[in-house]
Coordinates of C-alpha atoms in Angstrom, one line a residue:
X5 CA 209.1 15.5 11.3
X6 CA 211.5 12.9 10.1
X7 CA 211.8 11.4 13.6
X8 CA 208.0 11.3 13.7
X9 CA 207.7 9.3 10.4
X10 CA 210.6 7.1 11.4
X11 CA 209.0 6.1 14.8
X12 CA 205.6 5.5 13.0
X13 CA 207.3 3.3 10.5
X14 CA 209.1 1.4 13.2
X15 CA 205.9 0.8 15.2
X16 CA 204.0 -0.2 12.0
X17 CA 206.2 -3.3 11.7
X18 CA 207.5 -3.9 15.3
X19 CA 204.1 -4.4 17.0
X20 CA 202.1 -5.6 13.9
X21 CA 201.4 -9.1 15.3
X22 CA 201.9 -8.8 19.1
X23 CA 199.1 -6.5 20.1
X24 CA 195.5 -6.4 18.6
X25 CA 195.6 -4.7 15.2
X26 CA 199.2 -3.6 16.0
X27 CA 199.8 -2.5 12.5
X28 CA 197.1 0.2 12.9
X29 CA 199.2 2.2 15.4
X30 CA 201.9 3.1 12.9
X31 CA 199.4 3.4 10.0
X32 CA 197.2 5.9 11.9
X33 CA 200.3 7.9 12.9
X34 CA 201.4 8.1 9.3
X35 CA 198.0 9.0 8.0
X36 CA 197.6 11.7 10.7
X37 CA 201.1 13.0 9.8
X38 CA 200.1 13.5 6.2
X39 CA 197.9 16.4 7.4
X40 CA 201.1 18.4 7.8
X41 CA 201.4 18.5 4.0
X42 CA 198.3 20.6 3.8
X43 CA 199.3 22.9 6.6
X44 CA 202.8 23.5 5.2
X45 CA 201.9 23.6 1.6
X46 CA 204.8 21.2 0.9
X47 CA 206.0 21.0 -2.7
X48 CA 206.2 17.4 -3.7
X49 CA 208.2 16.5 -6.9
X50 CA 206.7 13.2 -8.2
X51 CA 208.4 11.1 -10.8
X52 CA 206.5 9.5 -13.6
X53 CA 206.9 6.1 -11.8
X54 CA 205.4 7.5 -8.6
X55 CA 202.4 8.7 -10.5
X56 CA 202.1 5.2 -11.9
X57 CA 202.3 3.8 -8.3
X58 CA 199.6 6.1 -7.1
X59 CA 197.5 5.3 -10.2
X60 CA 197.8 1.5 -9.4
X61 CA 196.5 2.1 -5.8
X62 CA 193.7 4.3 -7.0
X63 CA 192.8 1.8 -9.8
X64 CA 192.4 -1.1 -7.3
X65 CA 190.1 1.1 -5.2
X66 CA 188.0 2.2 -8.2
X67 CA 187.7 -1.4 -9.5
X68 CA 186.6 -2.7 -6.1
X69 CA 184.2 0.2 -5.5
X70 CA 182.7 -0.2 -9.0
X71 CA 182.1 -3.9 -8.4
X72 CA 180.5 -3.1 -5.1
X73 CA 178.3 -0.5 -6.7
X74 CA 177.2 -2.9 -9.5
X75 CA 176.4 -5.7 -7.1
X76 CA 174.7 -3.4 -4.5
X77 CA 177.1 -4.3 -1.8
X78 CA 176.6 -2.8 1.7
X79 CA 178.8 0.2 2.7
X80 CA 181.1 -2.0 4.8
X81 CA 182.4 -3.7 1.7
X82 CA 184.0 -0.4 0.6
X83 CA 186.3 -0.5 3.6
X84 CA 188.9 -2.8 2.2
X85 CA 189.5 -1.0 -1.2
X86 CA 189.4 2.4 0.6
X87 CA 192.5 1.4 2.5
X88 CA 194.5 1.5 -0.6
X89 CA 193.6 5.1 -1.1
X90 CA 194.7 5.9 2.4
X91 CA 198.2 4.7 1.4
X92 CA 198.5 7.6 -1.2
X93 CA 198.7 10.5 1.3
X94 CA 201.2 8.4 3.3
X95 CA 203.4 8.0 0.2
X96 CA 203.3 11.8 -0.3
X97 CA 204.2 12.4 3.4
X98 CA 207.1 9.9 3.2
X99 CA 208.5 11.5 0.0
X100 CA 208.8 14.8 1.9
X101 CA 209.8 13.3 5.3
X102 CA 211.4 9.9 4.5
X103 CA 212.0 7.6 7.5
X104 CA 215.5 6.9 8.7
X105 CA 216.6 3.6 7.3
X106 CA 217.6 2.0 10.6
X107 CA 214.1 2.6 11.9
X108 CA 212.6 0.6 9.0
X109 CA 215.1 -2.3 9.2
X110 CA 214.9 -2.3 13.0
X111 CA 211.1 -2.3 12.9
X112 CA 211.0 -5.2 10.5
X113 CA 213.5 -7.3 12.5
X114 CA 211.8 -6.5 15.8
X115 CA 208.4 -7.4 14.4
X116 CA 209.7 -10.7 13.0
X117 CA 211.5 -11.6 16.3
X118 CA 208.5 -10.6 18.4
X119 CA 206.1 -12.7 16.2
X120 CA 208.4 -15.7 16.4
X121 CA 208.7 -15.5 20.2
X122 CA 204.9 -14.9 20.6
X123 CA 204.1 -17.8 18.4
X124 CA 206.5 -20.1 20.4
X125 CA 204.8 -19.0 23.6
X126 CA 201.3 -19.7 22.2
X127 CA 202.4 -23.1 20.8
X128 CA 204.2 -24.4 23.9
X129 CA 202.5 -22.7 26.8
X130 CA 198.9 -22.2 25.6
X131 CA 197.8 -25.7 24.7
X132 CA 199.8 -26.5 21.7
X133 CA 197.3 -25.0 19.3
X134 CA 198.2 -23.2 16.1
X135 CA 199.8 -19.8 16.8
X136 CA 197.5 -17.0 15.7
X137 CA 198.5 -13.9 17.7
X138 CA 195.5 -11.6 17.7
X139 CA 194.3 -12.6 14.2
X140 CA 193.9 -16.0 12.6
X141 CA 196.7 -18.5 12.0
X142 CA 196.8 -18.0 8.3
X143 CA 197.1 -14.2 8.5
X144 CA 199.6 -14.6 11.4
X145 CA 201.7 -17.0 9.5
X146 CA 201.7 -15.0 6.3
X147 CA 202.7 -11.7 7.9
X148 CA 205.2 -13.4 10.2
X149 CA 207.1 -15.1 7.3
X150 CA 206.8 -11.8 5.3
X151 CA 208.6 -9.9 8.0
X152 CA 211.3 -12.6 8.2
X153 CA 211.8 -12.6 4.4
X154 CA 212.0 -8.8 4.3
X155 CA 215.0 -9.1 6.7
X156 CA 216.9 -10.9 4.0
X157 CA 217.7 -7.9 1.8
X158 CA 218.4 -6.0 5.1
X159 CA 221.6 -8.1 5.4
X160 CA 222.9 -6.2 2.4
X161 CA 222.1 -2.9 4.0
X162 CA 223.6 -4.0 7.4
X163 CA 226.9 -5.0 5.9
X164 CA 227.7 -1.4 5.1
X165 CA 226.7 0.1 8.5
X166 CA 229.1 1.1 11.2
X167 CA 227.6 -1.3 13.7
X168 CA 227.3 -4.0 11.1
X169 CA 227.7 -6.9 13.5
X170 CA 224.7 -5.7 15.6
X171 CA 222.5 -5.3 12.6
X172 CA 223.6 -8.6 11.0
X173 CA 222.7 -10.4 14.2
X174 CA 219.4 -8.6 14.6
X175 CA 218.3 -9.2 11.0
X176 CA 219.4 -12.8 11.0
X177 CA 217.4 -13.3 14.2
X178 CA 214.4 -11.7 12.4
X179 CA 214.8 -14.2 9.5
X180 CA 214.9 -17.2 11.8
X181 CA 212.2 -16.2 14.2
X182 CA 209.9 -14.9 11.4
X183 CA 210.1 -18.3 9.8
X184 CA 209.7 -20.0 13.1
X185 CA 206.5 -18.0 13.8
X186 CA 205.1 -19.1 10.5
X187 CA 206.0 -22.7 11.4
X188 CA 204.1 -22.6 14.7
X189 CA 201.1 -21.0 12.9
X190 CA 201.0 -24.2 10.8
X191 CA 199.9 -22.1 7.8
X192 CA 201.1 -24.2 5.0
X193 CA 200.3 -21.6 2.3
X194 CA 202.8 -19.2 3.8
X195 CA 205.6 -21.8 3.4
X196 CA 205.2 -21.7 -0.4
X197 CA 206.6 -18.2 -0.4
X198 CA 210.0 -19.2 1.2
X199 CA 211.7 -21.1 -1.6
X200 CA 210.4 -18.6 -4.2
X201 CA 211.7 -15.6 -2.1
X202 CA 215.1 -17.3 -1.6
X203 CA 215.3 -17.8 -5.4
X204 CA 214.5 -14.1 -6.0
X205 CA 217.0 -13.1 -3.4
X206 CA 219.6 -15.3 -5.0
X207 CA 218.9 -13.8 -8.4
X208 CA 219.4 -10.4 -7.0
X209 CA 222.4 -10.9 -4.8
X210 CA 223.9 -14.2 -6.1
X211 CA 226.6 -12.7 -8.3
X212 CA 227.8 -10.6 -5.4
X213 CA 228.3 -13.6 -3.1
X214 CA 231.0 -16.2 -3.0
X215 CA 229.9 -19.6 -4.1
X216 CA 231.1 -21.0 -0.8
X217 CA 228.8 -18.6 1.1
X218 CA 225.8 -19.6 -1.1
X219 CA 226.5 -23.3 -0.7
X220 CA 226.9 -22.9 3.1
X221 CA 223.6 -20.9 3.4
X222 CA 221.7 -23.5 1.3
X223 CA 223.2 -26.3 3.4
X224 CA 222.2 -24.7 6.6
X225 CA 218.7 -24.0 5.3
X226 CA 218.2 -27.6 4.0
X227 CA 219.5 -29.1 7.3
X228 CA 217.3 -26.9 9.4
X229 CA 214.1 -27.7 7.5
X230 CA 215.1 -31.3 7.1
X231 CA 215.5 -31.6 10.9
X232 CA 212.2 -29.8 11.4
X233 CA 210.5 -32.2 9.0
X234 CA 211.8 -35.5 10.3
X235 CA 211.4 -34.7 14.0
X236 CA 208.2 -36.4 15.1
X237 CA 205.2 -34.3 15.7
X238 CA 206.7 -31.0 14.6
X239 CA 204.1 -28.6 12.9
X240 CA 205.9 -28.9 9.6
X241 CA 205.9 -32.7 9.5
X242 CA 202.3 -33.0 10.7
X243 CA 200.9 -30.4 8.4
X244 CA 202.7 -31.6 5.2
X245 CA 201.6 -35.2 5.8
X246 CA 198.1 -34.0 6.6
X247 CA 197.9 -31.9 3.4
X248 CA 199.0 -34.8 1.2
X249 CA 196.6 -37.2 2.9
X250 CA 193.7 -34.8 2.6
X251 CA 194.3 -34.0 -1.0
X252 CA 194.5 -37.7 -1.9
X253 CA 191.3 -38.4 0.1
X254 CA 189.5 -35.6 -1.9
X255 CA 190.4 -37.1 -5.3
X256 CA 189.8 -40.7 -4.2
X257 CA 186.6 -40.4 -2.2
X258 CA 185.4 -36.8 -2.7
X259 CA 185.9 -36.0 1.0
X260 CA 185.3 -32.2 1.5
X261 CA 185.2 -32.2 5.3
X262 CA 188.9 -31.5 5.5
X263 CA 191.0 -28.3 5.1
X264 CA 192.4 -29.3 1.7
X265 CA 189.2 -30.9 0.6
X266 CA 187.2 -27.7 1.5
X267 CA 189.6 -25.6 -0.5
X268 CA 189.6 -27.8 -3.6
X269 CA 185.8 -28.0 -3.6
X270 CA 185.5 -24.2 -3.2
X271 CA 187.8 -23.8 -6.2
X272 CA 185.7 -26.1 -8.2
X273 CA 182.6 -24.1 -7.2
X274 CA 184.3 -20.9 -8.3
X275 CA 185.2 -22.4 -11.7
X276 CA 181.6 -23.4 -12.2
X277 CA 180.3 -19.9 -11.4
X278 CA 182.8 -17.8 -13.3
X279 CA 181.6 -18.6 -16.9
X280 CA 178.1 -17.4 -16.0
X281 CA 179.3 -13.8 -15.2
X282 CA 182.8 -13.5 -16.5
X283 CA 183.1 -9.7 -16.8
X284 CA 181.8 -8.3 -13.5
X285 CA 181.4 -11.4 -11.4
X286 CA 178.8 -12.2 -8.8
X287 CA 179.9 -10.0 -5.9
X288 CA 180.4 -11.4 -2.4
X289 CA 176.7 -11.9 -1.5
X290 CA 175.9 -13.2 -5.0
X291 CA 178.8 -15.8 -4.7
X292 CA 177.6 -17.1 -1.4
X293 CA 174.0 -17.4 -2.5
X294 CA 175.0 -19.2 -5.8
X295 CA 177.4 -21.5 -3.9
X296 CA 174.6 -22.4 -1.6
X297 CA 172.3 -23.0 -4.5
X298 CA 174.8 -25.3 -6.2
X299 CA 175.3 -27.3 -3.0
X300 CA 171.5 -27.7 -2.6
X301 CA 171.2 -28.8 -6.2
X302 CA 173.9 -31.4 -5.6
X303 CA 176.3 -30.0 -8.2
X304 CA 179.0 -29.4 -5.5
X305 CA 179.5 -31.1 -2.2
X306 CA 178.9 -29.5 1.1
X307 CA 182.1 -28.5 3.0
X308 CA 183.0 -28.4 6.7
X309 CA 182.5 -24.6 6.9
X310 CA 180.9 -21.7 5.1
X311 CA 183.5 -19.2 3.7
X312 CA 182.9 -15.8 2.2
X313 CA 185.9 -16.1 0.0
X314 CA 187.4 -18.9 -2.1
X315 CA 190.8 -19.2 -0.4
X316 CA 192.5 -18.2 -3.6
X317 CA 193.1 -14.5 -4.3
X318 CA 192.9 -14.8 -8.1
X319 CA 189.8 -17.0 -8.3
X320 CA 188.1 -14.9 -5.6
X321 CA 188.7 -11.8 -7.7
X322 CA 187.5 -13.6 -10.8
X323 CA 184.3 -14.9 -9.3
X324 CA 183.3 -11.8 -7.4
X325 CA 184.6 -9.0 -9.6
X326 CA 185.1 -10.7 -12.9
X327 CA 187.9 -10.3 -15.4
X328 CA 188.1 -6.6 -14.6
X329 CA 188.6 -7.4 -11.0
X330 CA 191.3 -9.9 -11.7
X331 CA 193.0 -7.4 -14.0
X332 CA 193.1 -4.8 -11.2
X333 CA 194.6 -7.4 -8.8
X334 CA 197.3 -8.4 -11.3
X335 CA 198.2 -4.8 -11.9
X336 CA 198.4 -4.2 -8.2
X337 CA 201.0 -6.9 -7.8
X338 CA 202.9 -6.8 -11.1
X339 CA 203.4 -3.1 -11.7
X340 CA 205.1 -2.4 -8.4
X341 CA 207.1 -5.6 -8.8
X342 CA 208.3 -4.3 -12.2
X343 CA 209.2 -0.9 -10.7
X344 CA 211.3 -2.4 -8.0
X345 CA 212.9 -5.0 -10.2
X346 CA 214.0 -2.3 -12.5
X347 CA 216.3 -0.9 -9.7
X348 CA 217.7 -4.2 -8.4
X349 CA 220.9 -3.7 -10.5
X350 CA 221.2 0.0 -9.7
X351 CA 224.8 1.3 -9.6
X352 CA 223.8 3.0 -6.4
X353 CA 224.3 0.1 -4.0
X354 CA 222.2 1.9 -1.3
X355 CA 219.1 1.5 -3.5
X356 CA 219.4 -2.3 -3.9
X357 CA 218.2 -3.5 -0.5
X358 CA 214.9 -1.6 -0.9
X359 CA 214.5 -2.7 -4.5
X360 CA 214.9 -6.3 -3.5
X361 CA 212.6 -5.9 -0.5
X362 CA 209.9 -4.3 -2.7
X363 CA 210.2 -7.2 -5.2
X364 CA 209.9 -9.7 -2.3
X365 CA 206.8 -8.0 -1.0
X366 CA 205.0 -8.5 -4.3
X367 CA 206.4 -12.0 -4.7
X368 CA 205.3 -13.1 -1.2
X369 CA 201.7 -11.8 -1.8
X370 CA 201.5 -13.5 -5.1
X371 CA 202.4 -16.8 -3.3
X372 CA 200.1 -16.1 -0.4
X373 CA 197.2 -15.6 -2.8
X374 CA 197.5 -19.2 -4.1
X375 CA 195.8 -20.5 -0.9
X376 CA 194.3 -17.5 0.7
X377 CA 192.3 -14.4 -0.3
X378 CA 194.7 -12.2 1.7
X379 CA 193.3 -8.9 0.5
X380 CA 189.9 -9.7 1.9
X381 CA 191.4 -9.1 5.3
X382 CA 192.2 -5.7 6.7
X383 CA 195.7 -6.7 7.9
X384 CA 196.5 -8.2 4.5
X385 CA 195.5 -4.9 2.8
X386 CA 197.3 -2.6 5.3
X387 CA 200.5 -4.6 5.4
X388 CA 200.8 -4.6 1.6
X389 CA 199.7 -1.1 0.8
X390 CA 201.7 0.7 3.6
X391 CA 204.8 -1.5 3.2
X392 CA 204.7 -0.7 -0.5
X393 CA 204.8 3.0 -0.1
X394 CA 207.3 2.9 2.8
X395 CA 209.7 0.9 0.7
X396 CA 209.2 3.2 -2.3
X397 CA 209.9 6.3 -0.2
X398 CA 213.1 4.7 1.2
X399 CA 214.3 3.7 -2.3
X400 CA 213.6 7.1 -3.7
X401 CA 215.4 8.8 -0.9
X402 CA 218.5 6.7 -1.5
X403 CA 218.3 7.5 -5.2
X404 CA 218.2 11.3 -4.6
X405 CA 220.8 11.2 -1.9
X406 CA 224.1 11.7 -3.7
X407 CA 226.1 11.1 -0.5
X408 CA 224.7 7.6 -0.2
X409 CA 227.0 6.2 -2.8
X410 CA 230.7 6.5 -2.6
X411 CA 231.9 6.2 -6.2
X412 CA 235.6 6.2 -5.1
X413 CA 235.6 2.9 -3.1
X414 CA 232.4 1.4 -4.3
X415 CA 230.7 1.2 -0.9
X416 CA 227.8 3.1 0.6
X417 CA 226.6 4.4 3.9
X418 CA 222.9 5.0 4.4
X419 CA 221.7 7.9 6.4
X420 CA 222.0 6.8 10.0

């Protein structure tokens, strides 16, 4: 059964962006596998922290469902919060049959590399449009850069493996091509997560690295992004300049017919609506009707498109589900973050890569949420919820595996 869960975890990441709803393949396999727990009457020993994690997932589902019930939302609106509940049996399955570490790291690296190559193909050979895979450019860019960033702590795991050179090359390729895929998606919001993630990774691993290595890594990163920015007509240079120009245009002339102008006006609309229903919000349909009313009344300007969310996770939760909805969202991000951060300095070095990866998962989503309501999309929900429980199961397996840490020489070997 461990091979089954390992293959499912590998597929969840490896094909997430290169086939339609690719993440669903591994997710369905994991969910189907959880039926085994009922048949075998498996005994699962849950720590207090695992109960907290399960409670966090259940709370987000309950908060979303309660808001839908209050606002009379159609049944389809329950789909997104329900997916957090689906991650709970998967967590239980992976605690009994944890995936083999190399399948996880291999899947993440393969997914990042595949997304970067696919994005390059779309950008150069399919008309030079924004790379979007089989989703939209923002989702593609966010997930692509997340996969690349998750490869960062994998380098710490790779250094202790027998075939360390192979794994270091593979994961380094994942970092580069994951970032490249995001670049070709031209999703500016995803780029915000990179410097924050690098800072978090440095705080976690900085003391273990030689200053020359840190300086060299930073120099390479700065040169790479400097070249990408100054080269004429690269996606980064064009999108950064466009973002600055659109923002200036909005504040000078009130132009809302641009990407940045639309976002800024939607945020202003949300801030106008929130005080009227602060506790439970307006709901999705209520928000859209009230936004249209404000536009017709001339209190907000019309935008270049009609959106069902506010392109900001926190404001979207606040306006649609009120303070209670925002609280559930913050708990969803911050409680798992705290659980992983607690283990970043673990004496068991085999635990650290998964602790750092878990922290980076929450940090990236916190950053993504500044310019996109990521959890209003199925792939945003599935990637977060299932990656969260996968990383936790890997972390817990390393904690409970006494052979993973060699107290004599201070090095570790994960299970192969």
